[in-house]
Amino acid sequence: AQSVTQLGSHVSVSEGALVLLRCNYSSSVPPYLFWYVQYPNQGLQLLLKYTSAATLVKGINGFEAEFKKSETSFHLTKPSAHMSDAAEYFCAVSEGETSGSRLTFGEGTQLTVNP
Amino acid sequence: KAGVTQTPRYLIKTRGQQVTLSCSPISGHRSVSWYQQTPGQGLQFLFEYFSETQRNKGNFPGRFSGRQFSNSRSEMNVSTLELGDSALYLCASSHSRGGSSYEQYFGPGTRLTVT
């Protein structure tokens, strides 16, 4: 069975500082991994995905994530936080063909950006 | 391309009633998945439909059901509503069920309040 753990339900950074949101996964097969962002009263927006190609994945809005199989991690980073990055972030895993379109999500991390 | 659309956006129902939510996927997408989002349980998978067939089902009672039409539009139904069914219901669509090009796109959600 697949599962996702996001370390830290709340992360606070200063504008211009590094953003690091942690995600660890468990999967019985090579996983597909995703990061989504959710702004208040909206749906989820796909930031980036890993589907067994390059281990360093670049996404939208300056975010990137690195897949580390040995650590079963897929942490999300951004070199310099912007006020508009304040939102909730979700890491998700899919076991590809095994689980079809089923995504298993982490608990979410609320990112606050302080001026 | 138009995104995933969900109707209605907001809904208030009374315990014991039933409700039907609608989702129109991105044009050309054949897979539609439904998720329930609550503060306590987070994002939970309800079910997935592909080519009018339910392919995957989450751990929800039989009061939750769905269907998909030949144009890929999907509906979900909740019968005998309970207070705990109050949630944001998210629909997501994807072109495929897996593979390196797999991506799932979410609609804005339907906010259901049960009183």
mmCIF file with all atom_site columns, N, CA, C and O in Angstrom, chain A residues 43-82:
data_model
loop_
_atom_site.group_PDB
_atom_site.id
_atom_site.type_symbol
_atom_site.label_atom_id
_atom_site.label_alt_id
_atom_site.label_comp_id
_atom_site.label_asym_id
_atom_site.label_entity_id
_atom_site.label_seq_id
_atom_site.pdbx_PDB_ins_code
_atom_site.Cartn_x
_atom_site.Cartn_y
_atom_site.Cartn_z
_atom_site.occupancy
_atom_site.B_iso_or_equiv
_atom_site.pdbx_formal_charge
_atom_site.auth_seq_id
_atom_site.auth_comp_id
_atom_site.auth_asym_id
_atom_site.auth_atom_id
_atom_site.pdbx_PDB_model_num
ATOM 1   N N  . GLY A 1 43 ? -9.319 24.681 -5.792  1.00 0.00 ? 43 GLY A N  1
ATOM 2   C CA . GLY A 1 43 ? -8.905 23.294 -5.943  1.00 0.00 ? 43 GLY A CA 1
ATOM 3   C C  . GLY A 1 43 ? -7.396 23.174 -5.857  1.00 0.00 ? 43 GLY A C  1
ATOM 4   O O  . GLY A 1 43 ? -6.706 24.104 -5.415  1.00 0.00 ? 43 GLY A O  1
ATOM 5   N N  . LEU A 1 44 ? -6.891 22.043 -6.276  1.00 0.00 ? 44 LEU A N  1
ATOM 6   C CA . LEU A 1 44 ? -5.456 21.778 -6.227  1.00 0.00 ? 44 LEU A CA 1
ATOM 7   C C  . LEU A 1 44 ? -4.815 22.089 -7.573  1.00 0.00 ? 44 LEU A C  1
ATOM 8   O O  . LEU A 1 44 ? -5.355 21.723 -8.616  1.00 0.00 ? 44 LEU A O  1
ATOM 9   N N  . GLN A 1 45 ? -3.648 22.719 -7.511  1.00 0.00 ? 45 GLN A N  1
ATOM 10  C CA . GLN A 1 45 ? -2.906 23.034 -8.729  1.00 0.00 ? 45 GLN A CA 1
ATOM 11  C C  . GLN A 1 45 ? -1.617 22.228 -8.738  1.00 0.00 ? 45 GLN A C  1
ATOM 12  O O  . GLN A 1 45 ? -0.869 22.225 -7.759  1.00 0.00 ? 45 GLN A O  1
ATOM 13  N N  . LEU A 1 46 ? -1.345 21.547 -9.833  1.00 0.00 ? 46 LEU A N  1
ATOM 14  C CA . LEU A 1 46 ? -0.151 20.729 -9.945  1.00 0.00 ? 46 LEU A CA 1
ATOM 15  C C  . LEU A 1 46 ? 1.084  21.615 -10.057 1.00 0.00 ? 46 LEU A C  1
ATOM 16  O O  . LEU A 1 46 ? 1.174  22.462 -10.943 1.00 0.00 ? 46 LEU A O  1
ATOM 17  N N  . LEU A 1 47 ? 2.038  21.401 -9.127  1.00 0.00 ? 47 LEU A N  1
ATOM 18  C CA . LEU A 1 47 ? 3.297  22.149 -9.160  1.00 0.00 ? 47 LEU A CA 1
ATOM 19  C C  . LEU A 1 47 ? 4.348  21.416 -9.985  1.00 0.00 ? 47 LEU A C  1
ATOM 20  O O  . LEU A 1 47 ? 5.041  22.013 -10.803 1.00 0.00 ? 47 LEU A O  1
ATOM 21  N N  . LEU A 1 48 ? 4.485  20.118 -9.712  1.00 0.00 ? 48 LEU A N  1
ATOM 22  C CA . LEU A 1 48 ? 5.471  19.320 -10.421 1.00 0.00 ? 48 LEU A CA 1
ATOM 23  C C  . LEU A 1 48 ? 5.191  17.843 -10.182 1.00 0.00 ? 48 LEU A C  1
ATOM 24  O O  . LEU A 1 48 ? 4.397  17.492 -9.304  1.00 0.00 ? 48 LEU A O  1
ATOM 25  N N  . LYS A 1 49 ? 5.882  17.000 -10.975 1.00 0.00 ? 49 LYS A N  1
ATOM 26  C CA . LYS A 1 49 ? 5.671  15.562 -10.850 1.00 0.00 ? 49 LYS A CA 1
ATOM 27  C C  . LYS A 1 49 ? 6.970  14.822 -11.130 1.00 0.00 ? 49 LYS A C  1
ATOM 28  O O  . LYS A 1 49 ? 7.842  15.301 -11.858 1.00 0.00 ? 49 LYS A O  1
ATOM 29  N N  . TYR A 1 50 ? 7.087  13.649 -10.545 1.00 0.00 ? 50 TYR A N  1
ATOM 30  C CA . TYR A 1 50 ? 8.169  12.723 -10.839 1.00 0.00 ? 50 TYR A CA 1
ATOM 31  C C  . TYR A 1 50 ? 7.536  11.430 -11.346 1.00 0.00 ? 50 TYR A C  1
ATOM 32  O O  . TYR A 1 50 ? 6.711  10.821 -10.667 1.00 0.00 ? 50 TYR A O  1
ATOM 33  N N  . THR A 1 51 ? 7.952  11.031 -12.563 1.00 0.00 ? 51 THR A N  1
ATOM 34  C CA . THR A 1 51 ? 7.418  9.785  -13.113 1.00 0.00 ? 51 THR A CA 1
ATOM 35  C C  . THR A 1 51 ? 8.548  8.942  -13.687 1.00 0.00 ? 51 THR A C  1
ATOM 36  O O  . THR A 1 51 ? 8.448  8.438  -14.802 1.00 0.00 ? 51 THR A O  1
ATOM 37  N N  . SER A 1 52 ? 9.628  8.801  -12.928 1.00 0.00 ? 52 SER A N  1
ATOM 38  C CA . SER A 1 52 ? 10.767 7.912  -13.200 1.00 0.00 ? 52 SER A CA 1
ATOM 39  C C  . SER A 1 52 ? 11.714 8.420  -14.272 1.00 0.00 ? 52 SER A C  1
ATOM 40  O O  . SER A 1 52 ? 12.502 7.643  -14.783 1.00 0.00 ? 52 SER A O  1
ATOM 41  N N  . ALA A 1 53 ? 11.669 9.682  -14.595 1.00 0.00 ? 53 ALA A N  1
ATOM 42  C CA . ALA A 1 53 ? 12.658 10.254 -15.507 1.00 0.00 ? 53 ALA A CA 1
ATOM 43  C C  . ALA A 1 53 ? 13.752 10.894 -14.641 1.00 0.00 ? 53 ALA A C  1
ATOM 44  O O  . ALA A 1 53 ? 14.289 10.253 -13.764 1.00 0.00 ? 53 ALA A O  1
ATOM 45  N N  . ALA A 1 54 ? 14.085 12.154 -14.849 1.00 0.00 ? 54 ALA A N  1
ATOM 46  C CA . ALA A 1 54 ? 15.119 12.822 -14.069 1.00 0.00 ? 54 ALA A CA 1
ATOM 47  C C  . ALA A 1 54 ? 14.715 12.897 -12.598 1.00 0.00 ? 54 ALA A C  1
ATOM 48  O O  . ALA A 1 54 ? 13.557 13.137 -12.273 1.00 0.00 ? 54 ALA A O  1
ATOM 49  N N  . THR A 1 55 ? 15.690 12.707 -11.708 1.00 0.00 ? 55 THR A N  1
ATOM 50  C CA . THR A 1 55 ? 15.385 12.713 -10.278 1.00 0.00 ? 55 THR A CA 1
ATOM 51  C C  . THR A 1 55 ? 15.190 14.129 -9.735  1.00 0.00 ? 55 THR A C  1
ATOM 52  O O  . THR A 1 55 ? 14.530 14.311 -8.723  1.00 0.00 ? 55 THR A O  1
ATOM 53  N N  . LEU A 1 56 ? 15.767 15.125 -10.398 1.00 0.00 ? 56 LEU A N  1
ATOM 54  C CA . LEU A 1 56 ? 15.525 16.508 -10.011 1.00 0.00 ? 56 LEU A CA 1
ATOM 55  C C  . LEU A 1 56 ? 14.475 17.070 -10.951 1.00 0.00 ? 56 LEU A C  1
ATOM 56  O O  . LEU A 1 56 ? 14.681 17.155 -12.155 1.00 0.00 ? 56 LEU A O  1
ATOM 57  N N  . VAL A 1 57 ? 13.365 17.444 -10.382 1.00 0.00 ? 57 VAL A N  1
ATOM 58  C CA . VAL A 1 57 ? 12.224 17.869 -11.184 1.00 0.00 ? 57 VAL A CA 1
ATOM 59  C C  . VAL A 1 57 ? 11.959 19.358 -10.965 1.00 0.00 ? 57 VAL A C  1
ATOM 60  O O  . VAL A 1 57 ? 11.896 19.808 -9.819  1.00 0.00 ? 57 VAL A O  1
ATOM 61  N N  . LYS A 1 58 ? 11.828 20.069 -12.039 1.00 0.00 ? 58 LYS A N  1
ATOM 62  C CA . LYS A 1 58 ? 11.510 21.500 -11.941 1.00 0.00 ? 58 LYS A CA 1
ATOM 63  C C  . LYS A 1 58 ? 10.035 21.708 -12.255 1.00 0.00 ? 58 LYS A C  1
ATOM 64  O O  . LYS A 1 58 ? 9.485  21.078 -13.167 1.00 0.00 ? 58 LYS A O  1
ATOM 65  N N  . GLY A 1 59 ? 9.421  22.590 -11.463 1.00 0.00 ? 59 GLY A N  1
ATOM 66  C CA . GLY A 1 59 ? 8.012  22.832 -11.653 1.00 0.00 ? 59 GLY A CA 1
ATOM 67  C C  . GLY A 1 59 ? 7.723  24.298 -11.926 1.00 0.00 ? 59 GLY A C  1
ATOM 68  O O  . GLY A 1 59 ? 8.605  25.051 -12.301 1.00 0.00 ? 59 GLY A O  1
ATOM 69  N N  . ILE A 1 60 ? 6.472  24.651 -11.696 1.00 0.00 ? 60 ILE A N  1
ATOM 70  C CA . ILE A 1 60 ? 6.069  26.028 -11.940 1.00 0.00 ? 60 ILE A CA 1
ATOM 71  C C  . ILE A 1 60 ? 6.420  26.917 -10.757 1.00 0.00 ? 60 ILE A C  1
ATOM 72  O O  . ILE A 1 60 ? 6.690  26.425 -9.656  1.00 0.00 ? 60 ILE A O  1
ATOM 73  N N  . ASN A 1 61 ? 6.425  28.222 -11.009 1.00 0.00 ? 61 ASN A N  1
ATOM 74  C CA . ASN A 1 61 ? 6.637  29.215 -9.949  1.00 0.00 ? 61 ASN A CA 1
ATOM 75  C C  . ASN A 1 61 ? 7.971  29.065 -9.224  1.00 0.00 ? 61 ASN A C  1
ATOM 76  O O  . ASN A 1 61 ? 8.091  29.476 -8.064  1.00 0.00 ? 61 ASN A O  1
ATOM 77  N N  . GLY A 1 62 ? 8.983  28.500 -9.873  1.00 0.00 ? 62 GLY A N  1
ATOM 78  C CA . GLY A 1 62 ? 10.315 28.402 -9.286  1.00 0.00 ? 62 GLY A CA 1
ATOM 79  C C  . GLY A 1 62 ? 10.527 27.250 -8.318  1.00 0.00 ? 62 GLY A C  1
ATOM 80  O O  . GLY A 1 62 ? 11.580 27.137 -7.692  1.00 0.00 ? 62 GLY A O  1
ATOM 81  N N  . PHE A 1 63 ? 9.556  26.381 -8.171  1.00 0.00 ? 63 PHE A N  1
ATOM 82  C CA . PHE A 1 63 ? 9.684  25.232 -7.286  1.00 0.00 ? 63 PHE A CA 1
ATOM 83  C C  . PHE A 1 63 ? 10.392 24.074 -7.979  1.00 0.00 ? 63 PHE A C  1
ATOM 84  O O  . PHE A 1 63 ? 10.311 23.914 -9.190  1.00 0.00 ? 63 PHE A O  1
ATOM 85  N N  . GLU A 1 64 ? 11.098 23.298 -7.181  1.00 0.00 ? 64 GLU A N  1
ATOM 86  C CA . GLU A 1 64 ? 11.687 22.060 -7.674  1.00 0.00 ? 64 GLU A CA 1
ATOM 87  C C  . GLU A 1 64 ? 11.686 21.022 -6.559  1.00 0.00 ? 64 GLU A C  1
ATOM 88  O O  . GLU A 1 64 ? 11.509 21.353 -5.381  1.00 0.00 ? 64 GLU A O  1
ATOM 89  N N  . ALA A 1 65 ? 11.851 19.761 -6.942  1.00 0.00 ? 65 ALA A N  1
ATOM 90  C CA . ALA A 1 65 ? 11.860 18.677 -5.970  1.00 0.00 ? 65 ALA A CA 1
ATOM 91  C C  . ALA A 1 65 ? 12.837 17.619 -6.451  1.00 0.00 ? 65 ALA A C  1
ATOM 92  O O  . ALA A 1 65 ? 13.030 17.418 -7.645  1.00 0.00 ? 65 ALA A O  1
ATOM 93  N N  . GLU A 1 66 ? 13.453 16.932 -5.482  1.00 0.00 ? 66 GLU A N  1
ATOM 94  C CA . GLU A 1 66 ? 14.407 15.884 -5.817  1.00 0.00 ? 66 GLU A CA 1
ATOM 95  C C  . GLU A 1 66 ? 13.921 14.554 -5.287  1.00 0.00 ? 66 GLU A C  1
ATOM 96  O O  . GLU A 1 66 ? 13.610 14.416 -4.094  1.00 0.00 ? 66 GLU A O  1
ATOM 97  N N  . PHE A 1 67 ? 13.847 13.577 -6.164  1.00 0.00 ? 67 PHE A N  1
ATOM 98  C CA . PHE A 1 67 ? 13.470 12.221 -5.788  1.00 0.00 ? 67 PHE A CA 1
ATOM 99  C C  . PHE A 1 67 ? 14.708 11.492 -5.290  1.00 0.00 ? 67 PHE A C  1
ATOM 100 O O  . PHE A 1 67 ? 15.700 11.379 -6.001  1.00 0.00 ? 67 PHE A O  1
ATOM 101 N N  . LYS A 1 68 ? 14.653 11.004 -4.045  1.00 0.00 ? 68 LYS A N  1
ATOM 102 C CA . LYS A 1 68 ? 15.765 10.242 -3.481  1.00 0.00 ? 68 LYS A CA 1
ATOM 103 C C  . LYS A 1 68 ? 15.224 8.892  -3.051  1.00 0.00 ? 68 LYS A C  1
ATOM 104 O O  . LYS A 1 68 ? 14.594 8.763  -1.980  1.00 0.00 ? 68 LYS A O  1
ATOM 105 N N  . LYS A 1 69 ? 15.517 7.897  -3.862  1.00 0.00 ? 69 LYS A N  1
ATOM 106 C CA . LYS A 1 69 ? 14.980 6.559  -3.608  1.00 0.00 ? 69 LYS A CA 1
ATOM 107 C C  . LYS A 1 69 ? 15.517 5.995  -2.298  1.00 0.00 ? 69 LYS A C  1
ATOM 108 O O  . LYS A 1 69 ? 14.772 5.382  -1.532  1.00 0.00 ? 69 LYS A O  1
ATOM 109 N N  . SER A 1 70 ? 16.802 6.211  -2.016  1.00 0.00 ? 70 SER A N  1
ATOM 110 C CA . SER A 1 70 ? 17.416 5.639  -0.816  1.00 0.00 ? 70 SER A CA 1
ATOM 111 C C  . SER A 1 70 ? 16.794 6.207  0.454   1.00 0.00 ? 70 SER A C  1
ATOM 112 O O  . SER A 1 70 ? 16.763 5.542  1.491   1.00 0.00 ? 70 SER A O  1
ATOM 113 N N  . GLU A 1 71 ? 16.295 7.436  0.368   1.00 0.00 ? 71 GLU A N  1
ATOM 114 C CA . GLU A 1 71 ? 15.672 8.072  1.533   1.00 0.00 ? 71 GLU A CA 1
ATOM 115 C C  . GLU A 1 71 ? 14.136 8.063  1.434   1.00 0.00 ? 71 GLU A C  1
ATOM 116 O O  . GLU A 1 71 ? 13.478 8.571  2.346   1.00 0.00 ? 71 GLU A O  1
ATOM 117 N N  . THR A 1 72 ? 13.614 7.505  0.394   1.00 0.00 ? 72 THR A N  1
ATOM 118 C CA . THR A 1 72 ? 12.161 7.526  0.096   1.00 0.00 ? 72 THR A CA 1
ATOM 119 C C  . THR A 1 72 ? 11.600 8.922  0.345   1.00 0.00 ? 72 THR A C  1
ATOM 120 O O  . THR A 1 72 ? 10.589 9.110  1.036   1.00 0.00 ? 72 THR A O  1
ATOM 121 N N  . SER A 1 73 ? 12.283 9.909  -0.237  1.00 0.00 ? 73 SER A N  1
ATOM 122 C CA . SER A 1 73 ? 11.866 11.293 -0.029  1.00 0.00 ? 73 SER A CA 1
ATOM 123 C C  . SER A 1 73 ? 11.641 12.014 -1.342  1.00 0.00 ? 73 SER A C  1
ATOM 124 O O  . SER A 1 73 ? 12.169 11.631 -2.389  1.00 0.00 ? 73 SER A O  1
ATOM 125 N N  . PHE A 1 74 ? 10.874 13.057 -1.262  1.00 0.00 ? 74 PHE A N  1
ATOM 126 C CA . PHE A 1 74 ? 10.569 13.895 -2.429  1.00 0.00 ? 74 PHE A CA 1
ATOM 127 C C  . PHE A 1 74 ? 10.289 15.304 -1.892  1.00 0.00 ? 74 PHE A C  1
ATOM 128 O O  . PHE A 1 74 ? 9.182  15.807 -1.949  1.00 0.00 ? 74 PHE A O  1
ATOM 129 N N  . HIS A 1 75 ? 11.314 15.935 -1.369  1.00 0.00 ? 75 HIS A N  1
ATOM 130 C CA . HIS A 1 75 ? 11.164 17.246 -0.729  1.00 0.00 ? 75 HIS A CA 1
ATOM 131 C C  . HIS A 1 75 ? 11.030 18.362 -1.764  1.00 0.00 ? 75 HIS A C  1
ATOM 132 O O  . HIS A 1 75 ? 11.700 18.347 -2.799  1.00 0.00 ? 75 HIS A O  1
ATOM 133 N N  . LEU A 1 76 ? 10.224 19.337 -1.434  1.00 0.00 ? 76 LEU A N  1
ATOM 134 C CA . LEU A 1 76 ? 9.951  20.473 -2.328  1.00 0.00 ? 76 LEU A CA 1
ATOM 135 C C  . LEU A 1 76 ? 10.762 21.677 -1.857  1.00 0.00 ? 76 LEU A C  1
ATOM 136 O O  . LEU A 1 76 ? 10.786 21.972 -0.661  1.00 0.00 ? 76 LEU A O  1
ATOM 137 N N  . THR A 1 77 ? 11.427 22.357 -2.781  1.00 0.00 ? 77 THR A N  1
ATOM 138 C CA . THR A 1 77 ? 12.213 23.524 -2.425  1.00 0.00 ? 77 THR A CA 1
ATOM 139 C C  . THR A 1 77 ? 11.965 24.674 -3.385  1.00 0.00 ? 77 THR A C  1
ATOM 140 O O  . THR A 1 77 ? 11.531 24.479 -4.526  1.00 0.00 ? 77 THR A O  1
ATOM 141 N N  . LYS A 1 78 ? 12.242 25.878 -2.860  1.00 0.00 ? 78 LYS A N  1
ATOM 142 C CA . LYS A 1 78 ? 12.238 27.084 -3.675  1.00 0.00 ? 78 LYS A CA 1
ATOM 143 C C  . LYS A 1 78 ? 13.292 28.003 -3.072  1.00 0.00 ? 78 LYS A C  1
ATOM 144 O O  . LYS A 1 78 ? 13.282 28.230 -1.869  1.00 0.00 ? 78 LYS A O  1
ATOM 145 N N  . PRO A 1 79 ? 14.217 28.510 -3.887  1.00 0.00 ? 79 PRO A N  1
ATOM 146 C CA . PRO A 1 79 ? 15.347 29.267 -3.331  1.00 0.00 ? 79 PRO A CA 1
ATOM 147 C C  . PRO A 1 79 ? 14.935 30.536 -2.593  1.00 0.00 ? 79 PRO A C  1
ATOM 148 O O  . PRO A 1 79 ? 15.535 30.893 -1.586  1.00 0.00 ? 79 PRO A O  1
ATOM 149 N N  . SER A 1 80 ? 13.904 31.193 -3.075  1.00 0.00 ? 80 SER A N  1
ATOM 150 C CA . SER A 1 80 ? 13.542 32.483 -2.502  1.00 0.00 ? 80 SER A CA 1
ATOM 151 C C  . SER A 1 80 ? 12.017 32.599 -2.426  1.00 0.00 ? 80 SER A C  1
ATOM 152 O O  . SER A 1 80 ? 11.344 32.662 -3.449  1.00 0.00 ? 80 SER A O  1
ATOM 153 N N  . ALA A 1 81 ? 11.504 32.647 -1.211  1.00 0.00 ? 81 ALA A N  1
ATOM 154 C CA . ALA A 1 81 ? 10.053 32.681 -1.020  1.00 0.00 ? 81 ALA A CA 1
ATOM 155 C C  . ALA A 1 81 ? 9.477  34.037 -1.395  1.00 0.00 ? 81 ALA A C  1
ATOM 156 O O  . ALA A 1 81 ? 10.074 35.091 -1.160  1.00 0.00 ? 81 ALA A O  1
ATOM 157 N N  . HIS A 1 82 ? 8.281  33.984 -1.938  1.00 0.00 ? 82 HIS A N  1
ATOM 158 C CA . HIS A 1 82 ? 7.526  35.192 -2.274  1.00 0.00 ? 82 HIS A CA 1
ATOM 159 C C  . HIS A 1 82 ? 6.225  35.165 -1.511  1.00 0.00 ? 82 HIS A C  1
ATOM 160 O O  . HIS A 1 82 ? 5.696  34.103 -1.174  1.00 0.00 ? 82 HIS A O  1
#
